[in-house]
Amino acid sequence: MAIAVYPGSFDPVTLGHLDIIERSAKMMDRVIIGVLKNYSKTPLFSVSERVKMLESITAHLDNVEVQSFGGLLVDFVHMNHADVIVRGLRAVSDFEYELQIAQANRVIAADIDTIFLTTNIKYSYLSSSIVKEVAAFDGNIDAFLPPLVADEMHKKFREQIVREGKEKIKR
Ligand code: PNS
């Protein structure tokens, strides 16, 4: 039985991520999406918001589940008795970073392999950072995100505008 962990920040999860999840789910018996509790970055969405969105958009996939994790990825993989880590590769520029992480993970946990899926060409330019940048300037993000996630992004930025407005009034 092949169990895969698909780790990431998913802040927010994009159509590119969803494509990798759906393709992994076809190949693996089980796919565990690992949402990183990233203490060094200030995320747009909290971990629980990211987990909830991922659960909603993968509800149609019976063999996919979502968990959050902190600490080392390989420890999370061992804890779940998983066999492989799945990562998407958009372009050559991703390769260097991904290779470095995969090799480091192999040194600290020789029993875990990383497999790479090439991103669907439709989404080869897409990243969570680009989506956040477009959304911050009120651009149209609907082509980048599952509809539910696009709605949550719109809500988040509306909340931010209201918050900033209130702060301006206070000053
Ligand atoms: O979506 P991202 O932000 O590119 O995902 C990066 C991720 C989660 C795969 C990476 O940061 C990670 O594995 N972090 C956990 C900490 C860890 O195990 N680091 C050692 C790898 S050398």
XYZ file of N, CA and C and ligand atoms in Angstrom:
535
model
N 0.851 -1.199 0.000
C 0.000 0.000 0.000
C 0.885 1.246 0.000
N 0.736 2.099 -1.027
C 1.591 3.291 -1.131
C 0.890 4.507 -0.538
N 1.560 5.077 0.452
C 1.015 6.282 1.088
C 1.950 7.444 0.795
N 1.379 8.552 0.309
C 2.191 9.724 -0.015
C 1.827 10.891 0.879
N 2.842 11.700 1.164
C 2.601 12.977 1.836
C 2.873 14.071 0.815
N 1.920 14.973 0.666
C 2.112 16.137 -0.213
C 2.191 17.366 0.705
N 3.411 17.842 0.973
C 3.561 18.939 1.930
C 3.601 20.299 1.257
N 3.270 21.317 2.029
C 3.390 22.670 1.490
C 2.826 23.689 2.447
N 2.982 24.955 2.059
C 2.414 26.035 2.875
C 0.952 26.271 2.502
N 0.635 26.122 1.224
C -0.742 26.254 0.718
C -1.405 27.549 1.204
N -0.704 28.651 1.036
C -1.216 29.942 1.546
C -1.412 30.930 0.402
N -2.413 30.749 -0.445
C -3.486 29.768 -0.409
C -3.194 28.609 -1.369
N -4.036 27.564 -1.247
C -3.951 26.445 -2.194
C -4.448 26.930 -3.562
N -3.680 26.625 -4.611
C -4.026 27.085 -5.965
C -4.551 25.910 -6.819
N -4.981 26.240 -8.022
C -5.413 25.180 -8.961
C -4.233 24.284 -9.328
N -3.034 24.841 -9.302
C -1.829 24.041 -9.576
C -1.633 22.980 -8.502
N -1.806 23.365 -7.230
C -1.706 22.392 -6.131
C -2.792 21.317 -6.286
N -4.021 21.775 -6.578
C -5.141 20.826 -6.665
C -4.901 19.806 -7.774
N -4.308 20.260 -8.862
C -3.994 19.353 -9.965
C -3.015 18.258 -9.503
N -2.005 18.665 -8.728
C -1.026 17.679 -8.204
C -1.728 16.715 -7.238
N -2.616 17.247 -6.413
C -3.330 16.395 -5.442
C -4.175 15.351 -6.184
N -4.909 15.810 -7.208
C -5.809 14.886 -7.923
C -5.008 13.803 -8.658
N -3.888 14.204 -9.245
C -3.072 13.208 -9.966
C -2.395 12.239 -8.998
N -1.940 12.738 -7.839
C -1.319 11.846 -6.839
C -2.354 10.852 -6.325
N -3.579 11.348 -6.128
C -4.634 10.493 -5.573
C -4.938 9.311 -6.498
N -4.706 9.515 -7.810
C -4.938 8.417 -8.765
C -3.831 7.371 -8.671
N -2.625 7.838 -8.309
C -1.465 6.926 -8.305
C -1.260 6.216 -6.976
N -1.698 6.858 -5.892
C -1.389 6.360 -4.547
C -2.636 5.772 -3.891
N -2.400 4.903 -2.905
C -3.545 4.388 -2.151
C -4.108 5.471 -1.232
N -3.168 6.229 -0.652
C -3.593 7.322 0.251
C -2.692 8.510 0.029
N -3.276 9.704 0.080
C -2.475 10.935 0.008
C -2.806 11.770 1.243
N -1.750 12.130 1.972
C -1.939 12.990 3.148
C -1.353 14.361 2.807
N -2.209 15.346 2.793
C -1.719 16.703 2.532
C -1.205 17.250 3.855
N 0.040 17.673 3.873
C 0.655 18.201 5.100
C 0.777 19.712 5.006
N -0.009 20.398 5.824
C 0.020 21.872 5.803
C 1.032 22.350 6.837
N 2.065 23.025 6.359
C 3.147 23.448 7.253
C 2.701 24.579 8.174
N 2.948 24.365 9.491
C 2.767 25.467 10.443
C 4.055 26.263 10.360
N 4.031 27.289 9.543
C 5.269 27.999 9.237
C 5.433 29.207 10.158
N 6.320 29.028 11.148
C 6.456 30.076 12.155
C 7.280 31.258 11.652
N 8.101 31.045 10.626
C 8.993 32.129 10.189
C 8.285 33.124 9.255
N 7.241 32.651 8.557
C 6.515 33.562 7.665
C 5.240 34.038 8.366
N 4.739 35.209 7.952
C 3.422 35.617 8.443
C 2.425 35.237 7.362
N 1.661 34.178 7.577
C 0.761 33.719 6.515
C -0.479 34.600 6.387
N -1.076 34.568 5.214
C -2.335 35.279 5.003
C -3.456 34.520 5.715
N -3.464 33.190 5.538
C -4.482 32.343 6.169
C -3.867 31.569 7.336
N -4.628 31.416 8.417
C -4.143 30.617 9.549
C -4.063 29.153 9.097
N -3.373 28.346 9.889
C -3.253 26.925 9.540
C -4.634 26.283 9.475
N -5.504 26.605 10.454
C -6.823 25.946 10.455
C -7.655 26.397 9.252
N -7.491 27.650 8.826
C -8.214 28.105 7.621
C -7.710 27.342 6.384
N -6.390 27.168 6.313
C -5.824 26.449 5.154
C -6.259 24.985 5.133
N -6.274 24.369 6.324
C -6.697 22.958 6.412
C -8.153 22.836 5.967
N -9.001 23.754 6.454
C -10.434 23.707 6.128
C -10.648 23.852 4.622
N -9.943 24.806 4.004
C -10.110 25.021 2.553
C -9.672 23.775 1.782
N -8.544 23.202 2.207
C -8.057 21.994 1.515
C -9.047 20.839 1.678
N -9.621 20.722 2.879
C -10.603 19.647 3.095
C -11.808 19.836 2.172
N -12.249 21.079 2.040
C -13.430 21.326 1.202
C -13.146 21.017 -0.268
N -12.001 21.473 -0.759
C -11.769 21.303 -2.211
C -11.320 19.889 -2.584
N -11.012 19.053 -1.550
C -10.631 17.664 -1.858
C -11.707 16.679 -1.386
N -12.872 17.224 -1.021
C -13.940 16.372 -0.472
C -14.350 15.274 -1.459
N -14.119 15.501 -2.763
C -14.503 14.503 -3.775
C -13.465 13.373 -3.896
N -12.361 13.473 -3.169
C -11.301 12.468 -3.278
C -11.266 11.612 -2.004
N -11.740 10.360 -2.126
C -11.910 9.499 -0.945
C -10.606 9.154 -0.246
N -9.522 9.122 -1.014
C -8.253 8.660 -0.415
C -7.313 9.818 -0.049
N -7.889 11.028 0.067
C -7.071 12.200 0.429
C -7.511 12.732 1.783
N -6.531 13.029 2.640
C -6.857 13.672 3.923
C -5.896 14.821 4.175
N -6.284 15.680 5.085
C -5.484 16.885 5.330
C -5.074 16.940 6.803
N -3.804 17.209 7.041
C -3.306 17.375 8.414
C -2.367 18.563 8.434
N -2.157 19.144 9.598
C -1.119 20.173 9.688
C 0.086 19.560 10.393
N 1.256 20.155 10.156
C 2.440 19.651 10.856
C 3.439 20.778 11.120
N 4.217 20.588 12.188
C 5.332 21.492 12.465
C 6.569 20.635 12.565
N 7.723 21.234 12.603
C 8.961 20.446 12.720
C 9.371 19.855 11.388
N 10.095 18.750 11.469
C 10.653 18.179 10.234
C 9.616 17.395 9.439
N 9.677 17.596 8.129
C 8.765 16.884 7.229
C 8.950 15.369 7.348
N 10.204 14.915 7.431
C 10.439 13.457 7.472
C 9.821 12.830 8.734
N 9.778 13.593 9.835
C 9.146 13.072 11.060
C 7.642 12.909 10.850
N 7.062 13.891 10.125
C 5.625 13.822 9.805
C 5.348 12.615 8.892
N 6.255 12.372 7.963
C 6.101 11.233 7.035
C 6.167 9.916 7.824
N 7.159 9.811 8.724
C 7.283 8.595 9.546
C 6.063 8.388 10.436
N 5.625 9.489 11.040
C 4.481 9.406 11.962
C 3.244 8.833 11.259
N 3.122 9.133 9.967
C 1.958 8.671 9.196
C 2.219 7.352 8.460
N 3.386 6.758 8.714
C 3.788 5.513 8.036
C 3.675 5.655 6.514
N 4.063 6.840 6.031
C 3.988 7.077 4.578
C 5.293 6.619 3.911
N 5.220 6.444 2.598
C 6.380 5.912 1.857
C 7.125 7.004 1.105
N 6.374 7.932 0.543
C 7.005 8.939 -0.321
C 6.460 10.342 -0.053
N 7.297 11.304 -0.474
C 6.893 12.711 -0.452
C 6.620 13.074 -1.908
N 5.537 13.785 -2.142
C 5.233 14.254 -3.500
C 5.452 15.759 -3.550
N 6.128 16.219 -4.605
C 6.265 17.664 -4.822
C 6.025 17.946 -6.307
N 5.521 19.136 -6.586
C 5.302 19.546 -7.977
C 6.506 20.338 -8.475
N 6.806 20.180 -9.746
C 7.885 20.961 -10.370
C 7.286 21.780 -11.502
N 7.383 23.106 -11.371
C 6.814 23.971 -12.417
C 7.803 24.237 -13.531
N 9.054 24.431 -13.146
C 10.064 24.826 -14.134
C 11.441 24.463 -13.596
N 12.456 24.645 -14.442
C 13.828 24.320 -14.028
C 14.198 25.096 -12.761
N 13.665 26.310 -12.674
C 13.985 27.154 -11.516
C 13.552 26.506 -10.192
N 12.518 25.676 -10.220
C 12.095 24.968 -9.001
C 13.065 23.850 -8.647
N 13.715 23.317 -9.686
C 14.433 22.059 -9.520
C 15.554 22.136 -8.490
N 16.325 23.243 -8.556
C 17.494 23.355 -7.678
C 17.086 23.296 -6.197
N 16.063 24.090 -5.866
C 15.566 24.144 -4.483
C 14.980 22.790 -4.067
N 14.190 22.215 -4.963
C 13.519 20.954 -4.647
C 14.532 19.817 -4.487
N 15.557 19.835 -5.343
C 16.591 18.796 -5.267
C 17.321 18.891 -3.927
N 17.631 20.128 -3.535
C 18.331 20.356 -2.272
C 17.524 19.792 -1.089
N 16.226 20.119 -1.071
C 15.376 19.623 0.025
C 15.271 18.094 -0.013
N 15.064 17.556 -1.223
C 14.894 16.102 -1.352
C 16.167 15.379 -0.901
N 17.329 15.919 -1.285
C 18.592 15.269 -0.901
C 18.801 15.356 0.604
N 18.509 16.532 1.173
C 18.672 16.698 2.628
C 17.741 15.723 3.356
N 16.513 15.606 2.868
C 15.564 14.684 3.505
C 16.050 13.243 3.416
N 16.700 12.892 2.294
C 17.212 11.519 2.122
C 18.365 11.232 3.068
N 19.149 12.287 3.359
C 20.274 12.091 4.280
C 19.746 11.869 5.701
N 18.711 12.642 6.076
C 18.211 12.459 7.455
C 17.221 11.296 7.577
N 16.641 10.875 6.475
C 15.722 9.724 6.517
C 15.850 8.952 5.201
N 16.783 7.992 5.198
C 17.138 7.278 3.954
C 15.992 6.420 3.412
N 15.012 6.143 4.246
C 13.900 5.283 3.802
C 12.811 6.061 3.065
N 12.940 7.370 3.014
C 11.873 8.167 2.369
C 12.355 8.751 1.054
N 11.609 8.475 0.003
C 11.927 9.043 -1.313
C 11.014 10.212 -1.629
N 11.503 11.101 -2.492
C 10.641 12.183 -2.984
C 10.361 11.919 -4.449
N 9.105 12.009 -4.830
C 8.798 11.902 -6.251
C 8.237 13.241 -6.726
N 8.581 13.595 -7.961
C 8.183 14.887 -8.508
C 7.183 14.695 -9.635
N 6.128 15.482 -9.582
C 5.180 15.507 -10.702
C 5.343 16.843 -11.405
N 5.430 16.798 -12.727
C 5.532 18.068 -13.446
C 4.156 18.727 -13.413
N 4.176 19.996 -13.107
C 2.922 20.747 -13.018
C 2.245 20.796 -14.380
N 0.930 20.741 -14.362
C 0.169 20.940 -15.600
C 0.610 22.265 -16.233
N 0.882 22.229 -17.540
C 1.427 23.404 -18.233
C 0.538 24.643 -18.051
N -0.778 24.386 -17.870
C -1.738 25.485 -17.663
C -1.391 26.325 -16.436
N -0.719 25.650 -15.460
C -0.455 26.328 -14.187
C 1.040 26.519 -13.929
N 1.836 26.457 -14.991
C 3.292 26.435 -14.788
C 3.839 27.770 -14.286
N 3.056 28.831 -14.427
C 3.502 30.162 -13.981
C 2.988 30.472 -12.578
N 2.117 29.605 -12.071
C 1.285 29.962 -10.907
C 1.975 29.693 -9.572
N 1.879 30.657 -8.657
C 2.361 30.424 -7.287
C 1.433 31.153 -6.321
N 1.448 30.717 -5.075
C 0.618 31.370 -4.050
C 1.023 32.835 -3.906
N 2.326 33.121 -4.031
C 2.794 34.516 -3.867
C 2.236 35.400 -4.966
N 2.207 34.903 -6.211
C 1.663 35.695 -7.318
C 0.186 35.980 -7.064
N -0.543 34.970 -6.614
C -1.973 35.138 -6.350
C -2.186 36.228 -5.288
N -1.358 36.189 -4.232
C -1.512 37.183 -3.151
C -1.216 38.583 -3.662
N -0.204 38.674 -4.533
C 0.167 39.988 -5.077
C -0.976 40.551 -5.939
N -1.533 39.714 -6.804
C -2.644 40.165 -7.665
C -3.841 40.564 -6.797
N -4.138 39.728 -5.794
C -5.296 39.999 -4.927
C -5.099 41.286 -4.128
N -3.870 41.534 -3.695
C -3.598 42.727 -2.883
C -3.899 44.002 -3.662
N -3.759 43.937 -4.993
C -4.053 45.117 -5.825
C -5.421 44.990 -6.485
N -6.267 44.131 -5.895
C -7.650 43.980 -6.319
C -7.793 43.446 -7.746
N -6.791 42.671 -8.189
C -6.879 42.062 -9.529
C -7.758 40.827 -9.495
N -8.090 40.317 -10.673
C -8.962 39.144 -10.761
C -8.156 37.858 -10.534
N -8.514 37.123 -9.481
C -7.755 35.914 -9.122
C -8.509 34.631 -9.450
N -9.658 34.787 -10.111
C -10.533 33.627 -10.317
C -9.903 32.531 -11.185
N -8.984 32.891 -12.057
C -8.367 31.890 -12.935
C -7.295 31.077 -12.207
N -6.938 31.498 -10.997
C -5.818 30.866 -10.291
C -6.251 29.886 -9.200
N -7.494 30.055 -8.739
C -7.893 29.374 -7.497
C -9.200 28.604 -7.650
N -9.369 27.522 -6.871
C -10.698 26.909 -6.808
C -11.680 27.985 -6.321
N -12.941 28.002 -6.828
C -13.882 29.070 -6.496
C -14.019 29.350 -4.993
N -14.073 28.265 -4.186
C -14.211 28.457 -2.732
C -13.019 29.231 -2.150
N -11.831 28.951 -2.657
C -10.622 29.617 -2.146
C -10.599 31.080 -2.621
N -11.032 31.298 -3.873
C -11.101 32.678 -4.391
C -12.045 33.501 -3.514
N -13.188 32.898 -3.129
C -14.139 33.606 -2.248
C -13.486 33.969 -0.919
N -12.748 33.012 -0.352
C -12.088 33.257 0.947
C -11.034 34.360 0.820
N -10.351 34.392 -0.330
C -9.333 35.441 -0.564
C -10.008 36.803 -0.612
N -11.120 36.890 -1.351
C -11.850 38.158 -1.455
C -12.275 38.625 -0.061
N -12.798 37.651 0.743
C -13.245 37.985 2.104
C -12.084 38.520 2.922
N -10.946 37.825 2.821
C -9.761 38.190 3.601
C -9.312 39.614 3.282
N -9.304 39.948 1.991
C -8.842 41.283 1.619
C -9.866 42.352 1.982
N -11.159 41.988 1.919
C -12.186 42.949 2.358
C -12.014 43.232 3.854
N -11.785 42.152 4.641
C -11.571 42.318 6.100
C -10.387 43.238 6.344
N -9.319 43.038 5.547
C -8.096 43.832 5.708
C -8.366 45.313 5.426
N -9.168 45.564 4.369
C -9.481 46.955 4.002
C -10.281 47.619 5.134
N -11.267 46.858 5.699
C -12.076 47.394 6.791
C -11.178 47.687 8.001
N -10.260 46.728 8.301
C -9.358 46.896 9.460
C -8.485 48.140 9.284
N -7.920 48.267 8.076
C -7.044 49.417 7.817
C -7.824 50.735 7.909
N -9.097 50.696 7.427
C -9.957 51.875 7.493
C -10.180 52.286 8.942
N -10.457 51.275 9.808
C -10.713 51.543 11.233
C -9.464 52.120 11.885
N -8.296 51.583 11.518
C -7.041 52.081 12.104
C -6.803 53.533 11.706
N -7.125 53.853 10.434
C -6.937 55.236 9.943
C -7.829 56.186 10.743
N -9.092 55.743 11.002
C -10.046 56.583 11.743
C -9.511 56.853 13.161
N -8.923 55.775 13.782
C -8.388 55.904 15.149
C -7.282 56.935 15.219
N -6.460 57.010 14.137
C -5.275 57.903 14.154
C -5.651 59.375 14.100
O 4.925 25.117 -0.284
P 6.314 25.308 0.225
O 6.353 26.485 1.167
O 7.326 25.405 -0.874
O 6.650 23.994 1.074
C 7.918 23.843 1.685
C 7.990 22.585 2.567
C 6.796 22.502 3.492
C 8.031 21.351 1.714
C 9.322 22.685 3.371
O 9.455 23.967 3.908
C 9.394 21.685 4.522
O 9.471 20.507 4.327
N 9.384 22.205 5.761
C 9.402 21.420 6.962
C 10.729 21.558 7.675
C 11.754 20.571 7.127
O 11.564 19.371 7.147
N 12.866 21.107 6.638
C 13.969 20.305 6.170
C 14.008 20.157 4.680
S 15.677 20.284 4.315
